[in-house]
Short mmCIF file of C-alpha atoms in Angstrom, two decimals:
data_model
loop_
_atom_site.label_atom_id
_atom_site.label_comp_id
_atom_site.label_asym_id
_atom_site.label_seq_id
_atom_site.Cartn_x
_atom_site.Cartn_y
_atom_site.Cartn_z
CA UNK V 15 89.46 84.32 100.49
CA UNK V 16 86.03 84.07 102.16
CA UNK V 17 82.67 84.34 100.46
CA UNK V 18 79.92 85.59 102.78
CA UNK V 19 76.40 84.16 102.76
CA UNK V 20 74.02 86.55 104.49
CA UNK V 21 70.88 85.23 106.18
CA UNK V 22 68.05 86.45 108.42
CA UNK V 23 66.39 84.62 111.28
CA UNK V 24 62.61 84.49 111.53
CA UNK V 25 62.70 86.94 114.43
CA UNK V 26 64.80 89.33 112.32
CA UNK V 27 62.27 89.15 109.51
CA UNK V 28 59.53 89.93 112.01
CA UNK V 29 61.41 93.03 113.18
CA UNK V 30 61.69 94.21 109.58
CA UNK V 31 57.96 93.54 109.11
CA UNK V 32 57.15 95.64 112.17
CA UNK V 33 59.38 98.48 110.96
CA UNK V 34 57.71 98.36 107.55
CA UNK V 35 54.25 98.70 109.09
CA UNK V 36 55.44 101.56 111.27
CA UNK V 37 56.80 103.42 108.26
CA UNK V 38 53.71 103.00 106.08
CA UNK V 39 51.43 104.09 108.95
CA UNK V 40 53.30 107.40 109.15
CA UNK V 41 51.33 108.33 106.02
CA UNK V 42 54.12 110.10 104.11
CA UNK V 43 54.40 107.45 101.37
CA UNK V 44 51.82 105.64 99.21
CA UNK V 45 53.58 102.28 99.28
CA UNK V 46 56.86 100.68 100.36
CA UNK V 47 58.67 97.64 98.95
CA UNK V 48 61.61 96.02 100.78
CA UNK V 49 63.53 92.97 99.60
CA UNK V 50 66.96 91.43 100.11
CA UNK V 51 68.85 88.44 98.74
CA UNK V 52 72.10 86.56 99.08
CA UNK V 53 73.69 84.88 96.06
CA UNK V 54 71.44 81.83 96.42
CA UNK V 55 67.99 83.00 97.45
CA UNK V 56 65.72 85.77 98.65
CA UNK V 57 66.18 86.28 102.40
CA UNK V 58 63.50 88.94 102.87
CA UNK V 59 60.57 90.30 100.88
CA UNK V 60 57.62 92.36 102.03
CA UNK V 61 55.62 95.39 101.01
CA UNK V 62 52.93 97.65 102.45
CA UNK V 63 50.43 100.22 101.28
CA UNK V 64 47.58 100.46 98.81
CA UNK V 65 47.99 100.39 95.06
CA UNK V 66 46.21 103.77 95.08
CA UNK V 67 46.75 105.73 98.28
CA UNK V 68 43.52 106.15 100.25
CA UNK V 69 41.52 103.86 97.94
CA UNK V 70 40.80 100.59 99.75
CA UNK V 71 39.14 99.19 96.64
CA UNK V 72 42.45 99.33 94.76
CA UNK V 73 43.87 96.61 97.00
CA UNK V 74 47.14 96.19 98.84
CA UNK V 75 50.39 96.17 96.90
CA UNK V 76 51.89 92.70 96.38
CA UNK V 77 55.16 91.24 95.02
CA UNK V 78 53.48 91.33 91.59
CA UNK V 79 52.73 95.08 91.76
CA UNK V 80 54.47 96.83 88.88
CA UNK V 81 56.41 100.07 89.20
CA UNK V 82 57.93 102.74 87.00
CA UNK V 83 61.63 101.98 87.41
CA UNK V 84 63.12 105.01 85.64
CA UNK V 85 66.93 105.12 86.00
CA UNK V 86 67.24 101.59 87.34
CA UNK V 87 67.14 100.96 83.58
CA UNK V 88 70.65 102.42 83.32
CA UNK V 89 72.05 99.47 85.25
CA UNK V 90 70.62 97.02 82.72
CA UNK V 91 72.22 99.03 79.90
CA UNK V 92 75.55 98.80 81.74
CA UNK V 93 75.16 95.02 81.95
CA UNK V 94 74.39 94.85 78.22
CA UNK V 95 77.49 96.87 77.36
CA UNK V 96 79.66 94.67 79.58
CA UNK V 97 78.24 91.61 77.84
CA UNK V 98 79.38 93.03 74.51
CA UNK V 99 82.81 93.62 76.05
CA UNK V 100 82.88 90.03 77.31
CA UNK V 101 81.96 88.80 73.82
CA UNK V 102 84.84 90.73 72.26
CA UNK V 103 82.46 92.92 70.26
CA UNK V 104 83.22 96.16 72.11
CA UNK V 105 86.20 97.84 73.75
CA UNK V 106 85.37 100.34 76.48
CA UNK V 107 88.23 102.60 75.41
CA UNK V 108 87.66 102.40 71.65
CA UNK V 109 88.08 105.96 70.37
CA UNK V 110 86.48 105.26 66.99
CA UNK V 111 83.30 103.26 67.61
CA UNK V 112 81.17 106.23 68.71
CA UNK V 113 82.16 108.16 65.59
CA UNK V 114 81.49 105.16 63.37
CA UNK V 115 78.20 103.91 64.84
CA UNK V 116 76.88 107.07 66.53
CA UNK V 117 77.96 109.82 64.11
CA UNK V 118 75.15 112.08 65.35
CA UNK V 119 76.93 112.22 68.72
CA UNK V 120 80.46 112.12 67.38
CA UNK V 121 79.84 115.23 65.27
CA UNK V 122 78.87 117.40 68.23
CA UNK V 123 80.92 120.36 69.41
CA UNK V 124 81.18 121.63 72.98
CA UNK V 125 78.86 124.46 74.02
CA UNK V 126 80.86 127.02 76.03
CA UNK V 127 78.20 129.71 76.36
CA UNK V 128 76.86 132.60 74.28
CA UNK V 129 78.59 135.66 72.84
CA UNK V 130 77.50 139.31 72.94
CA UNK V 131 75.12 138.62 70.05
CA UNK V 132 73.62 135.69 71.96
CA UNK V 133 75.07 133.22 69.47
CA UNK V 134 76.28 129.89 70.77
CA UNK V 135 80.03 129.56 71.34
CA UNK V 136 80.93 126.07 70.11
CA UNK V 137 84.39 124.52 70.40
CA UNK V 138 85.72 121.36 68.74
CA UNK V 139 86.14 118.23 70.82
CA UNK V 140 89.58 118.07 72.43
CA UNK V 141 89.30 114.34 73.16
CA UNK V 142 87.45 111.38 71.67
CA UNK V 143 84.26 110.03 73.25
CA UNK V 144 84.53 106.38 74.32
CA UNK V 145 81.94 103.84 75.53
CA UNK V 146 83.51 104.10 79.00
CA UNK V 147 82.72 107.83 79.10
CA UNK V 148 79.11 107.18 78.07
CA UNK V 149 78.75 104.67 80.91
CA UNK V 150 80.28 106.78 83.67
CA UNK V 151 78.74 110.16 82.76
CA UNK V 152 81.94 111.86 81.58
CA UNK V 153 81.21 112.09 77.84
CA UNK V 154 79.68 115.59 78.04
CA UNK V 155 76.22 114.80 76.67
CA UNK V 156 73.19 115.65 78.78
CA UNK V 157 69.61 116.91 78.49
CA UNK V 158 68.16 120.44 78.57
CA UNK V 159 66.08 119.51 81.59
CA UNK V 160 69.35 119.39 83.55
CA UNK V 161 71.14 122.46 82.21
CA UNK V 162 69.85 125.99 81.52
CA UNK V 163 72.55 126.74 78.94
CA UNK V 164 71.57 123.70 76.91
CA UNK V 165 67.86 124.46 77.37
CA UNK V 166 68.54 127.85 75.81
CA UNK V 167 70.23 126.17 72.84
CA UNK V 168 67.20 123.91 72.30
CA UNK V 169 64.85 126.92 72.48
CA UNK V 170 66.90 128.99 70.04
CA UNK V 171 67.09 126.07 67.61
CA UNK V 172 63.39 125.28 67.91
CA UNK V 173 64.61 121.77 68.64
CA UNK V 174 62.33 119.22 70.32
CA UNK V 175 63.61 118.57 73.84
CA UNK V 176 64.45 114.91 74.39
CA UNK V 177 61.94 112.86 76.33
CA UNK V 178 62.71 109.19 76.04
CA UNK V 179 59.36 108.31 77.60
CA UNK V 180 57.28 110.35 75.15
CA UNK V 181 55.21 108.86 72.36
CA UNK V 182 57.42 110.98 70.08
CA UNK V 183 60.75 109.82 71.56
CA UNK V 184 63.41 109.95 68.88
CA UNK V 185 67.14 109.80 68.26
CA UNK V 186 66.98 113.25 66.69
CA UNK V 187 65.85 114.87 69.93
CA UNK V 188 69.07 113.72 71.61
CA UNK V 189 71.30 115.46 69.07
CA UNK V 190 72.75 118.50 70.82
CA UNK V 191 76.12 120.00 71.75
CA UNK V 192 78.23 118.57 74.55
CA UNK V 193 78.52 120.62 77.73
CA UNK V 194 82.10 119.76 78.58
CA UNK V 195 85.10 118.23 76.88
CA UNK V 196 84.88 114.41 76.75
CA UNK V 197 86.46 112.80 79.79
CA UNK V 198 87.15 116.07 81.61
CA UNK V 199 84.46 116.02 84.32
CA UNK V 200 81.27 114.29 85.53
CA UNK V 201 77.73 115.35 84.68
CA UNK V 202 74.64 113.16 85.00
CA UNK V 203 74.06 112.42 81.37
CA UNK V 204 72.18 110.95 78.44
CA UNK V 205 75.02 108.47 77.92
CA UNK V 206 72.89 105.37 78.45
CA UNK V 207 70.42 106.60 75.82
CA UNK V 208 73.27 106.83 73.31
CA UNK V 209 74.51 103.41 74.40
CA UNK V 210 71.01 102.03 73.82
CA UNK V 211 71.24 103.22 70.23
CA UNK V 212 74.72 101.71 69.97
CA UNK V 213 73.44 98.33 71.22
CA UNK V 214 70.59 98.42 68.71
CA UNK V 215 72.83 99.31 65.78
CA UNK V 216 75.50 96.76 66.73
CA UNK V 217 73.15 93.82 67.36
CA UNK V 218 70.17 94.57 65.13
CA UNK V 219 67.90 94.04 68.15
CA UNK V 220 65.63 96.54 69.84
CA UNK V 221 66.57 97.25 73.43
CA UNK V 222 63.52 95.25 74.55
CA UNK V 223 64.68 92.27 72.48
CA UNK V 224 68.27 92.48 73.69
CA UNK V 225 67.29 92.81 77.34
CA UNK V 226 64.82 89.94 77.05
CA UNK V 227 67.06 87.53 75.11
CA UNK V 228 70.43 88.26 76.68
CA UNK V 229 69.62 89.33 80.23
CA UNK V 230 66.10 88.78 81.56
CA UNK V 231 65.67 85.24 80.22
CA UNK V 232 69.01 84.25 81.78
CA UNK V 233 67.82 85.28 85.25
CA UNK V 234 66.07 82.47 87.17
CA UNK V 235 62.36 83.25 86.93
CA UNK V 236 63.03 85.18 83.68
CA UNK V 237 61.85 88.56 85.02
CA UNK V 238 58.43 88.29 83.32
CA UNK V 239 57.17 91.68 84.47
CA UNK V 240 60.14 93.81 83.37
CA UNK V 241 59.61 95.53 80.04
CA UNK V 242 59.56 98.83 78.18
CA UNK V 243 55.97 98.17 77.15
CA UNK V 244 52.92 98.89 79.35
CA UNK V 245 51.10 95.67 78.54
CA UNK V 246 47.51 95.45 79.83
CA UNK V 247 48.59 93.18 82.70
CA UNK V 248 51.39 95.62 83.63
CA UNK V 249 48.91 98.51 83.72
CA UNK V 250 46.35 96.54 85.72
CA UNK V 251 48.87 95.75 88.47
CA UNK V 252 50.74 99.06 88.49
CA UNK V 253 51.00 101.13 91.65
CA UNK V 254 49.86 104.72 91.27
CA UNK V 255 52.68 107.24 91.08
CA UNK V 256 52.73 110.55 92.94
CA UNK V 257 54.30 114.00 92.87
CA UNK V 258 55.54 115.46 96.15
CA UNK V 259 54.25 119.04 96.41
CA UNK V 260 56.12 121.88 98.10
CA UNK V 261 53.91 121.57 101.19
CA UNK V 262 54.75 117.87 101.51
CA UNK V 263 51.42 116.56 100.23
CA UNK V 264 51.24 113.90 97.54
CA UNK V 265 49.42 114.51 94.26
CA UNK V 266 48.54 111.46 92.19
CA UNK V 267 49.44 111.57 88.53
CA UNK V 268 46.23 111.01 86.55
CA UNK V 269 47.77 108.09 84.69
CA UNK V 270 51.46 107.36 84.36
CA UNK V 271 54.03 109.94 85.38
CA UNK V 272 55.04 112.71 82.97
CA UNK V 273 52.44 111.71 80.37
CA UNK V 274 54.41 108.64 79.30
CA UNK V 275 52.60 106.17 77.01
CA UNK V 276 50.15 103.91 78.80
CA UNK V 277 49.52 101.43 75.99
CA UNK V 278 51.88 99.23 74.02
CA UNK V 279 50.75 100.86 70.77
CA UNK V 280 51.71 104.38 71.82
CA UNK V 281 55.32 103.58 72.81
CA UNK V 282 57.75 105.13 70.33
CA UNK V 283 58.63 102.78 67.47
CA UNK V 284 61.97 104.54 66.96
CA UNK V 285 63.55 104.78 70.38
CA UNK V 286 63.41 102.99 73.76
CA UNK V 287 64.97 104.95 76.61
CA UNK V 288 67.93 103.18 78.16
CA UNK V 289 68.05 106.07 80.58
CA UNK V 290 64.76 105.19 82.26
CA UNK V 291 62.08 103.40 80.27
CA UNK V 292 61.52 100.14 82.13
CA UNK V 293 58.52 98.97 84.09
CA UNK V 294 59.02 96.12 86.52
CA UNK V 295 58.54 94.63 89.96
CA UNK V 296 60.75 94.68 93.03
CA UNK V 297 60.82 90.88 92.85
CA UNK V 298 62.12 90.89 89.27
CA UNK V 299 64.82 93.45 89.98
CA UNK V 300 65.94 91.61 93.10
CA UNK V 301 66.35 88.49 90.96
CA UNK V 302 68.52 90.50 88.56
CA UNK V 303 70.68 91.74 91.44
CA UNK V 304 71.02 88.16 92.68
CA UNK V 305 72.09 87.01 89.21
CA UNK V 306 74.75 89.73 89.19
CA UNK V 307 75.89 88.79 92.71
CA UNK V 308 76.35 85.23 91.46
CA UNK V 309 78.94 86.52 88.98
CA UNK V 310 81.27 87.43 91.86
CA UNK V 311 84.46 85.40 91.23
CA UNK V 312 84.43 84.36 94.91
CA UNK V 313 81.01 82.71 94.56
CA UNK V 314 81.27 78.98 95.30
CA UNK V 315 78.36 78.06 93.01
CA UNK V 316 78.55 80.18 89.85
CA UNK V 317 75.66 79.87 87.38
CA UNK V 318 76.05 77.75 84.27
CA UNK V 319 75.55 80.84 82.13
CA UNK V 320 76.56 83.95 84.09
CA UNK V 321 75.27 87.35 83.00
CA UNK V 322 78.77 88.85 82.95
CA UNK V 323 82.34 87.66 83.36
CA UNK V 324 84.29 87.90 86.64
CA UNK V 325 86.33 90.71 85.10
CA UNK V 326 83.19 92.67 84.22
CA UNK V 327 81.78 92.04 87.69
CA UNK V 328 84.85 93.69 89.18
CA UNK V 329 84.48 96.65 86.81
CA UNK V 330 80.94 97.26 88.10
CA UNK V 331 82.35 98.07 91.54
CA UNK V 332 85.67 99.65 90.57
CA UNK V 333 86.25 103.43 90.52
CA UNK V 334 86.18 104.71 86.94
CA UNK V 335 86.66 108.47 87.33
CA UNK V 336 90.16 109.74 86.61
CA UNK V 337 90.08 113.54 86.90
CA UNK V 338 89.77 115.53 90.11
CA UNK V 339 86.91 117.50 88.58
CA UNK V 340 84.94 114.35 87.72
CA UNK V 341 85.38 112.92 91.21
CA UNK V 342 84.30 116.19 92.83
CA UNK V 343 81.23 116.65 90.62
CA UNK V 344 80.01 113.10 91.22
CA UNK V 345 80.33 113.58 94.97
CA UNK V 346 78.47 116.89 94.74
CA UNK V 347 75.57 115.03 93.09
CA UNK V 348 75.52 112.34 95.79
CA UNK V 349 75.59 114.98 98.51
CA UNK V 350 72.56 116.70 96.97
CA UNK V 351 70.60 113.45 97.28
CA UNK V 352 70.82 113.70 101.07
CA UNK V 353 70.65 110.02 101.98
CA UNK V 354 74.29 109.01 102.39
CA UNK V 355 76.24 108.69 105.64
CA UNK V 356 78.99 109.60 106.13
CA UNK V 357 78.55 112.72 104.02
CA UNK V 358 79.95 111.97 100.53
CA UNK V 359 83.53 113.03 99.83
CA UNK V 360 86.02 112.04 97.14
CA UNK V 361 87.62 109.78 99.75
CA UNK V 362 84.51 107.74 100.54
CA UNK V 363 82.41 107.69 97.33
CA UNK V 364 82.91 107.55 93.58
CA UNK V 365 81.30 106.28 90.37
CA UNK V 366 82.00 103.04 88.52
CA UNK V 367 80.84 102.11 85.03
CA UNK V 368 77.26 102.01 86.21
CA UNK V 369 76.95 102.53 89.95
CA UNK V 370 77.60 104.90 92.81
CA UNK V 371 80.32 103.09 94.75
CA UNK V 372 81.14 103.21 98.46
CA UNK V 373 84.89 103.45 99.07
CA UNK V 374 84.40 102.94 102.82
CA UNK V 375 81.77 101.27 104.98
CA UNK V 376 78.50 103.19 105.19
CA UNK V 377 77.11 104.20 108.57
CA UNK V 378 73.84 102.62 107.43
CA UNK V 379 75.32 99.17 106.83
CA UNK V 380 76.63 98.47 103.36
CA UNK V 381 80.32 97.63 103.13
CA UNK V 382 83.12 99.29 101.20
CA UNK V 383 82.99 98.16 97.57
CA UNK V 384 79.19 98.22 97.41
CA UNK V 385 77.49 99.79 94.41
CA UNK V 386 73.94 100.97 93.80
CA UNK V 387 71.65 103.29 91.90
CA UNK V 388 68.00 104.34 91.82
CA UNK V 389 65.11 105.59 89.71
CA UNK V 390 63.48 109.01 89.84
CA UNK V 391 60.33 107.67 91.53
CA UNK V 392 62.57 106.46 94.37
CA UNK V 393 63.19 102.88 93.39
CA UNK V 394 66.58 101.93 94.85
CA UNK V 395 68.91 98.96 94.74
CA UNK V 396 72.39 98.11 95.92
CA UNK V 397 74.75 95.16 95.65
CA UNK V 398 77.26 94.51 98.45
CA UNK V 399 79.81 91.88 97.39
CA UNK V 400 81.68 91.98 100.71
CA UNK V 401 78.49 91.02 102.59
CA UNK V 402 77.20 88.69 99.87
CA UNK V 403 74.01 90.75 99.81
CA UNK V 404 71.81 92.72 97.43
CA UNK V 405 68.67 94.69 98.25
CA UNK V 406 65.86 96.63 96.58
CA UNK V 407 63.91 99.35 98.37
CA UNK V 408 61.19 101.24 96.51
CA UNK V 409 58.17 103.50 96.48
CA UNK V 410 56.51 105.62 93.75
CA UNK V 411 57.09 109.30 94.58
CA UNK V 412 58.69 111.94 92.36
CA UNK V 413 59.81 115.23 93.84
CA UNK V 414 62.64 117.34 95.22
CA UNK V 415 65.24 116.29 97.74
CA UNK V 416 65.26 115.77 100.63
CA UNK V 417 62.15 113.60 100.89
CA UNK V 418 60.64 111.63 103.80
CA UNK V 419 61.58 108.58 101.74
CA UNK V 420 65.23 109.00 102.70
CA UNK V 421 64.52 108.11 106.31
CA UNK V 422 62.58 105.01 105.27
CA UNK V 423 65.36 103.91 102.93
CA UNK V 424 68.04 104.43 105.58
CA UNK V 425 66.00 102.68 108.28
CA UNK V 426 65.58 99.60 106.10
CA UNK V 427 69.30 99.41 105.38
CA UNK V 428 70.33 99.93 109.01
CA UNK V 429 67.88 97.36 110.34
CA UNK V 430 68.66 94.83 107.62
CA UNK V 431 72.38 94.91 108.33
CA UNK V 432 71.94 94.91 112.10
CA UNK V 433 69.91 91.71 111.81
CA UNK V 434 72.13 89.85 109.35
CA UNK V 435 73.69 86.51 110.16
CA UNK V 436 76.67 85.79 107.89
CA UNK V 437 78.47 82.51 107.36
CA UNK V 438 81.93 82.68 105.83
CA UNK V 439 82.67 79.95 103.31
CA UNK V 440 86.31 79.40 102.38
CA UNK V 441 87.23 79.53 98.72
CA UNK V 442 90.55 79.02 96.98
CA UNK V 443 92.10 81.94 95.13
#
């Protein structure tokens, strides 16, 4: 087979630089970060904007500017779970481990609705929850912020709604009924939070310790600025984060978004959110994507200590949804995001164990077999094994879809791919 090594000429980098400046001068975003890598090295990195929009004294953003990564954290959890699979400590289809190690989740029934007396209708589980279901959002667990029926259950119970970024974040707040039978359909979920607890209970390490020891320190450069803890140096370099108002204006959060802790001491001692708790830089996350790209079995120069096995690498980009309902619901979610082309269908997009996966080439550039995800503040990444490329594209804006960000994201991808120079290197298979 052939392993592709993607590169950019100096003139191509200049065209990306010019596009970046054009996009930031449109004034719809506070900052923009663009970066791309092949399996060996960074091929493009640049950023634009002020750390605080409109405040020249705050300084320009740099590669060391820290961001709130939100659901990019889920990808790191997926890598951790696959490492446990590689080590023989976990089976993705084990039907007992959730009930043994996460009994709080295993005990939950399925909320079907409410009867004429407004009492919850709860049914027993018809299938067993597996780690695979927790990874690919088919286990049935979710949060009240995403479902009115579950929000009603929390209110009637007087139960604290889960907020993994709160100073009071706890395992107890996650304990709630399922919203569908395990494995039956797809619903964006709290599965990675439960997997975070599983990792902690299996290894005896906090999620910060596991990520640091088993993932970040294995990445060249060691991802020094990626952490669950807002250390003073993280806070000092952090880009301001904004809320997009209905009229399109941006409103700066007074501190961090959603009142999350802004000191190390105020982070919950009980629970670190695998669903979205990380801070980090675009540079760090690009290095992580490069380390994953190096695990491709077609890579001519694999690392001495790869993050995951070749088999696990393939799983990251392989379809994992088995029911028609799950496939349709995942596609409905992608379509709502409004940034994919062609328009998502069950024929051209699906979900793997941790990524949204393209089943055909995207109109914007990425090839079939690519996988990516993003954080709520619009921090995106994708890995394209067929092109030998990974990229990170970020800002710091929370708000409804569609957003002006989508055009910036798509323009970066289109221009990046149009400028690529690829060399095919023969490998034996």
